[in-house]
């Protein structure tokens, strides 16, 4: 009897799986088939983003769109309740006049100005637009994972409270507490910070834009996890009021900066090993980032009520396949290690220290280069 029942259940499960697999809808225009017609709009949106916003590259606009996913989603507080924010809800875009008063949101105006007009062009909510744009953006960075995208976030009805977005000068325990209040563990945070491998600051350094956090800001590799651990004696001159945002680093002469927060998270006993583990482990970093972003993107939502439209996310450019190396002029002697496990053995790039590229190779779009 038990046997018969389980056979029947198996048969039932098999039918529903194959039914789901064959039931596909054809989108208007006939170019795409997908699992749910609600996903069709995202294929068109992906094309628009790639051609007219990101130039199919891991460009400045792509970096900024990825950052925006975090600054929207983190507007959520388990202790404060929905009045403080409803997570990945587009509030930063709809109520930008309010949320951009938070200094932690300095620099996100560019992504909002770039993406907000798309709300007039495509029938999507602001929360869906932000999370989808981030997934499309990072697909242009070689080595990024293909992020999950679920559709159906309702529009925010009110702004998130100010003060919920972590700042680079914040104490590490304050950052961990804030992340916990939004539902993220210290390890989740390390996994999300793989994003800083394609990141540059426009606001923290005096008279300078696009100051990178690692030597390869257009590649989704694990150099950032190594370079944040390298001891240095130089700090780039800070913009007004930003003196505590960075710590001295080994590659300042090459134009790089280290965030105080990244440094502190790299060394905290709770996170030092999760940080070190990702150095020279492309696959682990990709998997960890994909899982952490899947969680970030549904902050404040019941994922089971959303529709899986991941097939509208472009297939990312593959990893460049270069092992992590000490940039020329640095080496193992500079490593500040806090994880007690053996440090990975890495080669050092030969020759004299090289300047970090400011524009993507061959890219002629001036917007992708600092002025
Ligand atoms: C402790 C948490 C975090 C802090 C304190 C922090 C801080 C910062 C700061 C200060 C910048 C430079 C902004 C500027 O001056 O233009 C930045 C850039 C960036 N952040 Fe974070 N961040 C955090 C977590 C995250 C997370 C979870 C993501 C995941 C999506 C993320 C993605 C980015 C990206 C992609 C950029 C580069 C933007 C660009 O190049 O224009 N950050 N972050
Ligand atoms: C908010 O967005 C609107 C465009 O929708 C723009 O005109 C306004 O300047 C933005 N506000 C801030 C503070 O960036
Ligand atoms: C969400 O808000 C945007 C911006 O105000 C608007 O353009 C869009 O139509 C709204 N979408 C829905 C489903 O309410
Ligand atoms: C920093 O260290 C480098 C190499 O160790 C040295 O050449 C340089 O003079 C130092 N700079 C400062 C400001 O101490």
CSV table of C-alpha atoms and ligand atoms in Angstrom, one decimal:
chain,number,residue,atom,x,y,z
A,1,UNK,CA,0.0,0.0,0.0
A,2,UNK,CA,2.7,2.4,1.0
A,3,UNK,CA,4.7,1.2,-2.0
A,4,UNK,CA,1.7,1.8,-4.4
A,5,UNK,CA,1.1,5.3,-3.0
A,6,UNK,CA,4.7,6.3,-3.4
A,7,UNK,CA,4.7,5.0,-7.0
A,8,UNK,CA,1.5,7.1,-7.6
A,9,UNK,CA,3.2,10.1,-6.1
A,10,UNK,CA,6.3,9.7,-8.2
A,11,UNK,CA,4.1,9.4,-11.3
A,12,UNK,CA,2.3,12.5,-10.3
A,13,UNK,CA,5.6,14.4,-9.7
A,14,UNK,CA,6.9,13.2,-13.1
A,15,UNK,CA,3.8,14.4,-14.9
A,16,UNK,CA,3.9,17.9,-13.3
A,17,UNK,CA,7.6,18.3,-14.0
A,18,UNK,CA,7.3,17.4,-17.7
A,19,UNK,CA,4.1,19.6,-17.9
A,20,UNK,CA,6.1,22.5,-16.6
A,21,UNK,CA,8.9,21.8,-19.0
A,22,UNK,CA,6.7,21.8,-22.1
A,23,UNK,CA,4.4,24.6,-21.2
A,24,UNK,CA,6.2,27.6,-22.6
A,25,UNK,CA,4.9,30.8,-23.9
A,26,UNK,CA,6.1,32.6,-27.0
A,27,UNK,CA,6.7,36.3,-26.4
A,28,UNK,CA,5.4,39.0,-28.8
A,29,UNK,CA,7.9,39.4,-31.6
A,30,UNK,CA,8.6,35.7,-31.6
A,31,UNK,CA,12.3,36.0,-30.5
A,32,UNK,CA,11.9,34.5,-27.1
A,33,UNK,CA,10.0,31.7,-25.4
A,34,UNK,CA,9.8,31.6,-21.7
A,35,UNK,CA,8.0,29.9,-18.8
A,36,UNK,CA,5.6,32.7,-17.9
A,37,UNK,CA,4.3,35.6,-20.1
A,38,UNK,CA,5.1,38.0,-17.3
A,39,UNK,CA,8.7,37.4,-18.1
A,40,UNK,CA,8.5,38.7,-21.7
A,41,UNK,CA,9.0,42.3,-20.8
A,42,UNK,CA,12.3,41.5,-19.3
A,43,UNK,CA,13.8,40.2,-22.5
A,44,UNK,CA,13.0,43.6,-24.1
A,45,UNK,CA,14.3,45.4,-21.0
A,46,UNK,CA,17.6,43.4,-21.1
A,47,UNK,CA,18.1,44.4,-24.8
A,48,UNK,CA,17.5,48.1,-24.0
A,49,UNK,CA,19.8,48.0,-20.9
A,50,UNK,CA,22.6,46.3,-22.8
A,51,UNK,CA,22.4,48.4,-26.0
A,52,UNK,CA,21.6,51.8,-24.5
A,53,UNK,CA,22.7,51.9,-20.9
A,54,UNK,CA,25.6,49.5,-20.4
A,55,UNK,CA,27.1,49.3,-23.9
A,56,UNK,CA,27.3,45.5,-23.4
A,57,UNK,CA,30.2,46.1,-21.1
A,58,UNK,CA,31.3,46.1,-17.5
A,59,UNK,CA,31.1,49.9,-17.7
A,60,UNK,CA,30.8,52.6,-15.1
A,61,UNK,CA,27.0,52.5,-15.6
A,62,UNK,CA,27.0,48.8,-15.1
A,63,UNK,CA,29.0,49.1,-11.9
A,64,UNK,CA,26.6,51.8,-10.6
A,65,UNK,CA,23.6,49.6,-11.4
A,66,UNK,CA,25.0,46.7,-9.5
A,67,UNK,CA,25.6,49.0,-6.4
A,68,UNK,CA,22.0,50.3,-6.6
A,69,UNK,CA,20.6,46.7,-5.9
A,70,UNK,CA,22.2,46.9,-2.5
A,71,UNK,CA,21.2,50.4,-1.6
A,72,UNK,CA,17.6,49.7,-2.5
A,73,UNK,CA,17.3,46.2,-0.8
A,74,UNK,CA,19.1,47.2,2.5
A,75,UNK,CA,16.2,49.6,3.2
A,76,UNK,CA,14.7,47.0,5.4
A,77,UNK,CA,14.6,46.4,9.2
A,78,UNK,CA,13.4,43.4,11.1
A,79,UNK,CA,13.4,45.3,14.4
A,80,UNK,CA,11.9,48.5,13.0
A,81,UNK,CA,9.2,46.9,10.8
A,82,UNK,CA,7.7,47.9,7.4
A,83,UNK,CA,7.5,51.6,8.3
A,84,UNK,CA,11.3,51.7,8.1
A,85,UNK,CA,11.4,50.2,4.6
A,86,UNK,CA,10.1,47.3,2.6
A,87,UNK,CA,13.4,46.1,1.2
A,88,UNK,CA,14.0,45.5,-2.6
A,89,UNK,CA,11.0,47.7,-3.5
A,90,UNK,CA,12.4,50.5,-5.7
A,91,UNK,CA,11.9,53.0,-2.9
A,92,UNK,CA,15.3,54.5,-3.6
A,93,UNK,CA,14.2,55.3,-7.1
A,94,UNK,CA,10.6,56.4,-6.4
A,95,UNK,CA,11.5,58.4,-3.3
A,96,UNK,CA,15.0,59.4,-4.4
A,97,UNK,CA,14.5,62.9,-3.1
A,98,UNK,CA,14.2,61.5,0.4
A,99,UNK,CA,16.6,58.6,0.4
A,100,UNK,CA,19.4,60.4,-1.3
A,101,UNK,CA,19.6,62.7,1.8
A,102,UNK,CA,21.4,59.8,3.4
A,103,UNK,CA,25.1,60.4,2.8
A,104,UNK,CA,25.6,56.6,2.5
A,105,UNK,CA,23.8,57.0,-0.8
A,106,UNK,CA,26.2,59.5,-2.2
A,107,UNK,CA,26.9,58.6,-5.8
A,108,UNK,CA,23.8,56.4,-6.5
A,109,UNK,CA,22.1,59.3,-8.2
A,110,UNK,CA,23.9,58.4,-11.4
A,111,UNK,CA,22.3,55.0,-11.6
A,112,UNK,CA,18.9,56.4,-10.7
A,113,UNK,CA,19.1,59.1,-13.4
A,114,UNK,CA,20.2,56.5,-15.9
A,115,UNK,CA,17.5,53.8,-15.1
A,116,UNK,CA,14.5,55.7,-13.9
A,117,UNK,CA,13.3,56.8,-17.4
A,118,UNK,CA,12.9,53.1,-18.3
A,119,UNK,CA,9.8,53.0,-16.0
A,120,UNK,CA,8.0,55.1,-18.6
A,121,UNK,CA,9.1,52.7,-21.4
A,122,UNK,CA,8.6,49.3,-19.8
A,123,UNK,CA,5.7,48.0,-17.7
A,124,UNK,CA,7.8,47.0,-14.7
A,125,UNK,CA,8.0,48.1,-11.1
A,126,UNK,CA,10.9,50.1,-9.8
A,127,UNK,CA,12.0,47.2,-7.5
A,128,UNK,CA,12.0,44.8,-10.4
A,129,UNK,CA,13.9,47.2,-12.6
A,130,UNK,CA,16.6,47.8,-10.1
A,131,UNK,CA,17.3,44.1,-9.3
A,132,UNK,CA,17.0,43.1,-13.0
A,133,UNK,CA,19.3,45.9,-14.1
A,134,UNK,CA,21.9,44.8,-11.6
A,135,UNK,CA,21.8,41.2,-12.8
A,136,UNK,CA,22.1,42.3,-16.5
A,137,UNK,CA,24.9,44.8,-15.5
A,138,UNK,CA,27.1,42.2,-13.8
A,139,UNK,CA,26.7,39.7,-16.6
A,140,UNK,CA,29.0,42.0,-18.6
A,141,UNK,CA,31.8,41.5,-16.2
A,142,UNK,CA,33.9,38.5,-17.2
A,143,UNK,CA,33.6,35.8,-14.5
A,144,UNK,CA,30.4,36.9,-12.9
A,145,UNK,CA,27.7,34.3,-12.2
A,146,UNK,CA,24.4,34.4,-13.9
A,147,UNK,CA,22.2,35.9,-11.2
A,148,UNK,CA,18.7,34.6,-10.4
A,149,UNK,CA,15.9,37.1,-11.2
A,150,UNK,CA,12.4,36.8,-9.8
A,151,UNK,CA,9.8,39.2,-10.9
A,152,UNK,CA,6.8,40.7,-9.2
A,153,UNK,CA,8.0,43.1,-6.4
A,154,UNK,CA,5.3,45.7,-5.8
A,155,UNK,CA,6.2,49.4,-5.9
A,156,UNK,CA,7.2,50.9,-2.6
A,157,UNK,CA,4.6,53.0,-1.0
A,158,UNK,CA,7.0,55.0,1.2
A,159,UNK,CA,10.7,55.7,1.5
A,160,UNK,CA,13.1,53.6,3.6
A,161,UNK,CA,14.3,55.3,6.8
A,162,UNK,CA,17.6,57.2,6.6
A,163,UNK,CA,20.6,55.5,8.3
A,164,UNK,CA,20.0,51.9,7.2
A,165,UNK,CA,22.8,51.8,4.5
A,166,UNK,CA,26.2,50.9,5.9
A,167,UNK,CA,29.0,53.5,5.4
A,168,UNK,CA,32.7,52.7,4.8
A,169,UNK,CA,33.7,54.5,8.1
A,170,UNK,CA,31.3,52.5,10.2
A,171,UNK,CA,32.7,50.2,12.9
A,172,UNK,CA,32.6,46.5,11.8
A,173,UNK,CA,30.2,45.5,14.7
A,174,UNK,CA,27.8,48.2,13.7
A,175,UNK,CA,27.9,47.0,10.1
A,176,UNK,CA,27.3,43.3,11.2
A,177,UNK,CA,24.4,44.4,13.4
A,178,UNK,CA,22.8,46.4,10.6
A,179,UNK,CA,23.2,43.5,8.2
A,180,UNK,CA,21.7,41.1,10.8
A,181,UNK,CA,18.8,43.4,11.2
A,182,UNK,CA,18.2,43.1,7.5
A,183,UNK,CA,18.5,39.3,7.5
A,184,UNK,CA,22.2,38.9,6.5
A,185,UNK,CA,25.0,37.0,8.4
A,186,UNK,CA,28.6,38.2,8.4
A,187,UNK,CA,29.4,35.5,5.8
A,188,UNK,CA,26.5,36.7,3.6
A,189,UNK,CA,28.1,40.1,3.7
A,190,UNK,CA,31.5,38.8,2.6
A,191,UNK,CA,29.8,36.9,-0.2
A,192,UNK,CA,28.0,40.1,-1.3
A,193,UNK,CA,31.3,42.0,-1.2
A,194,UNK,CA,32.6,40.1,-4.2
A,195,UNK,CA,30.8,43.0,-5.9
A,196,UNK,CA,33.7,45.3,-4.9
A,197,UNK,CA,35.8,43.4,-7.5
A,198,UNK,CA,34.0,45.6,-10.1
A,199,UNK,CA,33.9,48.9,-8.1
A,200,UNK,CA,35.3,52.3,-8.1
A,201,UNK,CA,34.6,55.3,-5.9
A,202,UNK,CA,33.4,58.6,-7.3
A,203,UNK,CA,32.9,60.4,-4.0
A,204,UNK,CA,35.6,59.5,-1.4
A,205,UNK,CA,38.9,60.9,-3.0
A,206,UNK,CA,39.7,64.5,-3.4
A,207,UNK,CA,39.1,65.7,-7.0
A,208,UNK,CA,39.0,62.2,-8.4
A,209,UNK,CA,36.4,59.9,-9.8
A,210,UNK,CA,36.5,56.2,-10.6
A,211,UNK,CA,39.2,55.3,-7.9
A,212,UNK,CA,39.2,51.4,-8.0
A,213,UNK,CA,39.0,49.0,-5.1
A,214,UNK,CA,41.3,46.5,-6.9
A,215,UNK,CA,43.6,46.4,-9.9
A,216,UNK,CA,41.1,44.8,-12.3
A,217,UNK,CA,37.8,46.8,-11.9
A,218,UNK,CA,36.3,45.5,-15.1
A,219,UNK,CA,36.8,41.8,-14.3
A,220,UNK,CA,34.7,39.7,-11.9
A,221,UNK,CA,37.8,38.0,-10.4
A,222,UNK,CA,39.0,37.6,-6.9
A,223,UNK,CA,41.8,40.1,-6.9
A,224,UNK,CA,39.9,42.3,-4.5
A,225,UNK,CA,40.0,39.7,-1.8
A,226,UNK,CA,43.8,39.6,-2.1
A,227,UNK,CA,44.5,43.3,-2.5
A,228,UNK,CA,42.4,44.3,0.5
A,229,UNK,CA,44.8,42.3,2.6
A,230,UNK,CA,48.0,44.0,1.4
A,231,UNK,CA,49.7,46.4,3.8
A,232,UNK,CA,50.6,49.8,2.5
A,233,UNK,CA,51.7,53.2,3.8
A,234,UNK,CA,49.9,55.6,1.4
A,235,UNK,CA,46.4,57.0,1.5
A,236,UNK,CA,44.9,58.9,-1.4
A,237,UNK,CA,43.9,62.5,-0.4
A,238,UNK,CA,40.3,62.2,0.9
A,239,UNK,CA,37.4,64.3,-0.2
A,240,UNK,CA,36.0,66.7,2.4
A,241,UNK,CA,34.5,64.7,5.3
A,242,UNK,CA,35.7,61.4,4.0
A,243,UNK,CA,39.0,61.0,6.0
A,244,UNK,CA,37.8,57.9,7.8
A,245,UNK,CA,36.5,56.0,4.7
A,246,UNK,CA,39.8,54.5,3.7
A,247,UNK,CA,42.9,52.9,5.2
A,248,UNK,CA,46.4,53.2,3.6
A,249,UNK,CA,47.1,50.6,1.0
A,250,UNK,CA,49.9,49.1,-1.1
A,251,UNK,CA,48.6,50.2,-4.5
A,252,UNK,CA,47.8,53.9,-3.8
A,253,UNK,CA,50.6,55.0,-6.2
A,254,UNK,CA,48.8,52.9,-8.9
A,255,UNK,CA,45.6,54.7,-8.2
A,256,UNK,CA,43.8,52.2,-5.9
A,257,UNK,CA,42.1,52.7,-2.6
A,258,UNK,CA,41.0,50.4,0.3
A,259,UNK,CA,37.7,51.0,2.1
A,260,UNK,CA,38.0,50.9,5.9
A,261,UNK,CA,34.9,48.7,6.0
A,262,UNK,CA,36.4,46.1,3.5
A,263,UNK,CA,39.6,46.1,5.6
A,264,UNK,CA,37.8,45.6,8.9
A,265,UNK,CA,35.5,42.8,7.5
A,266,UNK,CA,38.6,41.1,5.9
A,267,UNK,CA,40.2,40.9,9.4
A,268,UNK,CA,37.3,40.3,11.8
A,269,UNK,CA,37.5,36.9,13.5
A,270,UNK,CA,33.9,36.1,12.2
A,271,UNK,CA,34.8,36.8,8.6
A,272,UNK,CA,38.5,36.5,8.0
A,273,UNK,CA,38.4,32.9,6.8
A,274,UNK,CA,35.4,33.4,4.5
A,275,UNK,CA,37.3,36.3,3.0
A,276,UNK,CA,40.6,34.5,2.6
A,277,UNK,CA,38.9,31.4,1.1
A,278,UNK,CA,37.8,33.3,-1.9
A,279,UNK,CA,41.2,34.4,-3.0
A,280,UNK,CA,42.1,32.5,-6.1
A,281,UNK,CA,38.9,30.5,-6.0
A,282,UNK,CA,36.8,31.8,-8.9
A,283,UNK,CA,34.2,29.1,-8.7
A,284,UNK,CA,33.6,29.5,-5.0
A,285,UNK,CA,33.3,33.2,-5.3
A,286,UNK,CA,30.8,32.9,-8.2
A,287,UNK,CA,28.6,30.5,-6.3
A,288,UNK,CA,28.8,32.5,-3.1
A,289,UNK,CA,27.9,35.7,-4.8
A,290,UNK,CA,25.1,34.2,-6.8
A,291,UNK,CA,23.5,32.8,-3.6
A,292,UNK,CA,24.0,35.9,-1.6
A,293,UNK,CA,22.6,38.1,-4.4
A,294,UNK,CA,19.5,35.8,-4.7
A,295,UNK,CA,18.8,36.5,-1.1
A,296,UNK,CA,19.5,40.3,-1.3
A,297,UNK,CA,17.3,40.7,-4.4
A,298,UNK,CA,14.2,39.4,-2.5
A,299,UNK,CA,14.7,41.3,0.8
A,300,UNK,CA,11.3,42.1,2.2
A,301,UNK,CA,9.5,39.7,-0.2
A,302,UNK,CA,8.1,36.1,-0.1
A,303,UNK,CA,10.1,34.6,-2.9
A,304,UNK,CA,7.5,31.9,-3.4
A,305,UNK,CA,5.1,34.6,-4.6
A,306,UNK,CA,7.5,35.9,-7.3
A,307,UNK,CA,7.8,34.6,-10.8
A,308,UNK,CA,11.2,33.1,-11.9
A,309,UNK,CA,12.3,35.1,-15.0
A,310,UNK,CA,16.0,34.2,-14.7
A,311,UNK,CA,16.1,33.1,-18.3
A,312,UNK,CA,15.9,36.8,-19.3
A,313,UNK,CA,19.2,37.4,-17.6
A,314,UNK,CA,22.0,37.3,-20.2
A,315,UNK,CA,24.6,34.5,-20.0
A,316,UNK,CA,27.6,36.2,-18.4
A,317,UNK,CA,31.0,36.6,-20.1
A,318,UNK,CA,33.2,33.7,-19.0
A,319,UNK,CA,36.1,34.2,-16.5
A,320,UNK,CA,39.3,35.4,-18.0
A,321,UNK,CA,40.9,32.4,-16.5
A,322,UNK,CA,43.9,34.1,-15.0
A,323,UNK,CA,44.9,33.0,-11.5
A,324,UNK,CA,45.0,35.6,-8.8
A,325,UNK,CA,48.4,37.2,-8.6
A,326,UNK,CA,50.2,39.8,-6.4
A,327,UNK,CA,50.3,42.9,-8.6
A,328,UNK,CA,53.8,43.9,-9.7
A,329,UNK,CA,55.7,45.6,-6.9
A,330,UNK,CA,53.7,43.8,-4.2
A,331,UNK,CA,54.2,40.3,-2.8
A,332,UNK,CA,53.5,37.8,0.0
A,333,UNK,CA,55.6,39.9,2.5
A,334,UNK,CA,52.8,42.6,2.4
A,335,UNK,CA,50.0,40.2,3.3
A,336,UNK,CA,48.2,41.1,6.6
A,337,UNK,CA,46.7,37.7,7.5
A,338,UNK,CA,43.9,37.2,10.1
A,339,UNK,CA,42.6,33.7,9.1
A,340,UNK,CA,44.7,31.0,10.8
A,341,UNK,CA,44.5,28.6,7.8
A,342,UNK,CA,47.4,28.5,5.2
A,343,UNK,CA,47.5,31.4,2.8
A,344,UNK,CA,47.1,30.4,-0.9
A,345,UNK,CA,50.4,30.3,-2.8
A,346,UNK,CA,50.2,32.9,-5.6
A,347,UNK,CA,52.6,34.2,-8.2
A,348,UNK,CA,53.7,37.9,-8.4
A,349,UNK,CA,53.2,39.8,-11.7
A,350,UNK,CA,56.7,40.6,-13.0
A,351,UNK,CA,58.1,44.0,-13.7
A,352,UNK,CA,57.6,47.5,-12.4
A,353,UNK,CA,54.3,48.5,-10.8
A,354,UNK,CA,51.7,49.3,-13.5
A,355,UNK,CA,48.9,51.9,-13.5
A,356,UNK,CA,45.4,50.5,-13.1
A,357,UNK,CA,43.4,50.9,-16.3
A,358,UNK,CA,40.8,53.7,-16.1
A,359,UNK,CA,38.8,52.7,-19.1
A,360,UNK,CA,37.8,49.3,-20.5
A,361,UNK,CA,40.2,48.1,-23.2
A,362,UNK,CA,39.1,49.4,-26.5
A,363,UNK,CA,36.1,51.2,-25.1
A,364,UNK,CA,35.5,54.5,-26.8
A,365,UNK,CA,32.5,55.6,-24.7
A,366,UNK,CA,33.8,58.6,-22.8
A,367,UNK,CA,31.2,58.0,-20.0
A,368,UNK,CA,33.2,54.9,-19.1
A,369,UNK,CA,36.3,56.9,-18.4
A,370,UNK,CA,37.0,59.5,-15.8
A,371,UNK,CA,37.0,63.1,-17.1
B,1,LIG,C1,29.4,47.1,4.4
B,1,LIG,C2,28.8,47.2,3.3
B,1,LIG,C3,29.2,48.2,2.2
B,1,LIG,C4,29.8,49.4,2.2
B,1,LIG,C5,30.3,50.1,3.5
B,1,LIG,C6,30.0,49.8,0.9
B,1,LIG,C7,30.6,51.0,0.5
B,1,LIG,C8,30.9,51.4,-0.8
B,1,LIG,C9,31.4,52.7,-1.2
B,1,LIG,C10,31.8,53.8,-0.2
B,1,LIG,C11,31.5,52.7,-2.5
B,1,LIG,C12,32.0,53.8,-3.4
B,1,LIG,C13,30.9,54.8,-3.8
B,1,LIG,C14,31.4,56.0,-4.5
B,1,LIG,O1,32.2,56.8,-3.8
B,1,LIG,O2,31.1,56.2,-5.7
B,1,LIG,C15,31.0,51.5,-3.0
B,1,LIG,C16,30.9,51.1,-4.3
B,1,LIG,C17,30.3,50.0,-4.8
B,1,LIG,N1,29.6,49.0,-4.0
B,1,LIG,FE1,29.7,48.9,-2.0
B,1,LIG,N2,29.6,48.9,0.0
B,1,LIG,C18,29.0,47.8,0.8
B,1,LIG,C19,28.4,46.7,0.3
B,1,LIG,C20,28.1,46.5,-1.0
B,1,LIG,C21,27.3,45.4,-1.5
B,1,LIG,C22,26.6,44.4,-0.6
B,1,LIG,C23,27.2,45.5,-2.8
B,1,LIG,C24,26.5,44.5,-3.7
B,1,LIG,C25,25.8,44.8,-4.7
B,1,LIG,C26,28.0,46.6,-3.2
B,1,LIG,C27,28.3,47.0,-4.5
B,1,LIG,C28,29.1,48.1,-4.9
B,1,LIG,C29,29.5,48.4,-6.2
B,1,LIG,C30,29.2,47.6,-7.5
B,1,LIG,C31,30.2,49.6,-6.2
B,1,LIG,C32,30.9,50.3,-7.3
B,1,LIG,C33,30.1,51.5,-7.9
B,1,LIG,C34,30.8,52.2,-9.0
B,1,LIG,O3,31.9,51.7,-9.4
B,1,LIG,O4,30.3,53.2,-9.5
B,1,LIG,N3,28.5,47.2,-2.1
B,1,LIG,N4,30.6,50.7,-1.9
B,2,LIG,C1,15.1,62.3,-8.3
B,2,LIG,O1,14.7,61.8,-9.6
B,2,LIG,C2,14.2,62.8,-10.4
B,2,LIG,C3,13.9,62.2,-11.7
B,2,LIG,O2,12.8,61.3,-11.6
B,2,LIG,C4,15.2,64.0,-10.6
B,2,LIG,O3,14.6,65.0,-11.3
B,2,LIG,C5,15.6,64.5,-9.2
B,2,LIG,O4,16.7,65.4,-9.4
B,2,LIG,C6,16.1,63.3,-8.4
B,2,LIG,N1,16.5,63.8,-7.0
B,2,LIG,C7,17.7,63.6,-6.5
B,2,LIG,C8,17.9,64.1,-5.1
B,2,LIG,O5,18.6,63.1,-7.1
B,3,LIG,C1,5.6,51.9,-10.1
B,3,LIG,O1,6.1,53.2,-10.0
B,3,LIG,C2,6.6,53.8,-11.2
B,3,LIG,C3,7.2,55.1,-10.8
B,3,LIG,O2,6.3,55.9,-10.1
B,3,LIG,C4,5.5,53.9,-12.2
B,3,LIG,O3,6.0,54.5,-13.4
B,3,LIG,C5,4.9,52.5,-12.5
B,3,LIG,O4,3.8,52.6,-13.3
B,3,LIG,C6,4.5,51.9,-11.2
B,3,LIG,N1,4.1,50.5,-11.4
B,3,LIG,C7,3.0,49.9,-10.9
B,3,LIG,C8,2.7,48.5,-11.2
B,3,LIG,O5,2.3,50.5,-10.0
B,4,LIG,C1,56.0,53.7,1.6
B,4,LIG,O1,56.8,52.5,1.3
B,4,LIG,C2,57.6,52.6,0.2
B,4,LIG,C3,58.1,51.2,-0.1
B,4,LIG,O2,58.2,50.4,1.1
B,4,LIG,C4,58.6,53.6,0.3
B,4,LIG,O3,59.4,53.7,-0.9
B,4,LIG,C5,57.9,55.0,0.5
B,4,LIG,O4,58.9,56.0,0.8
B,4,LIG,C6,57.0,54.9,1.7
B,4,LIG,N1,56.2,56.1,1.8
B,4,LIG,C7,55.9,56.8,2.9
B,4,LIG,C8,55.1,58.0,2.8
B,4,LIG,O5,56.3,56.4,4.0
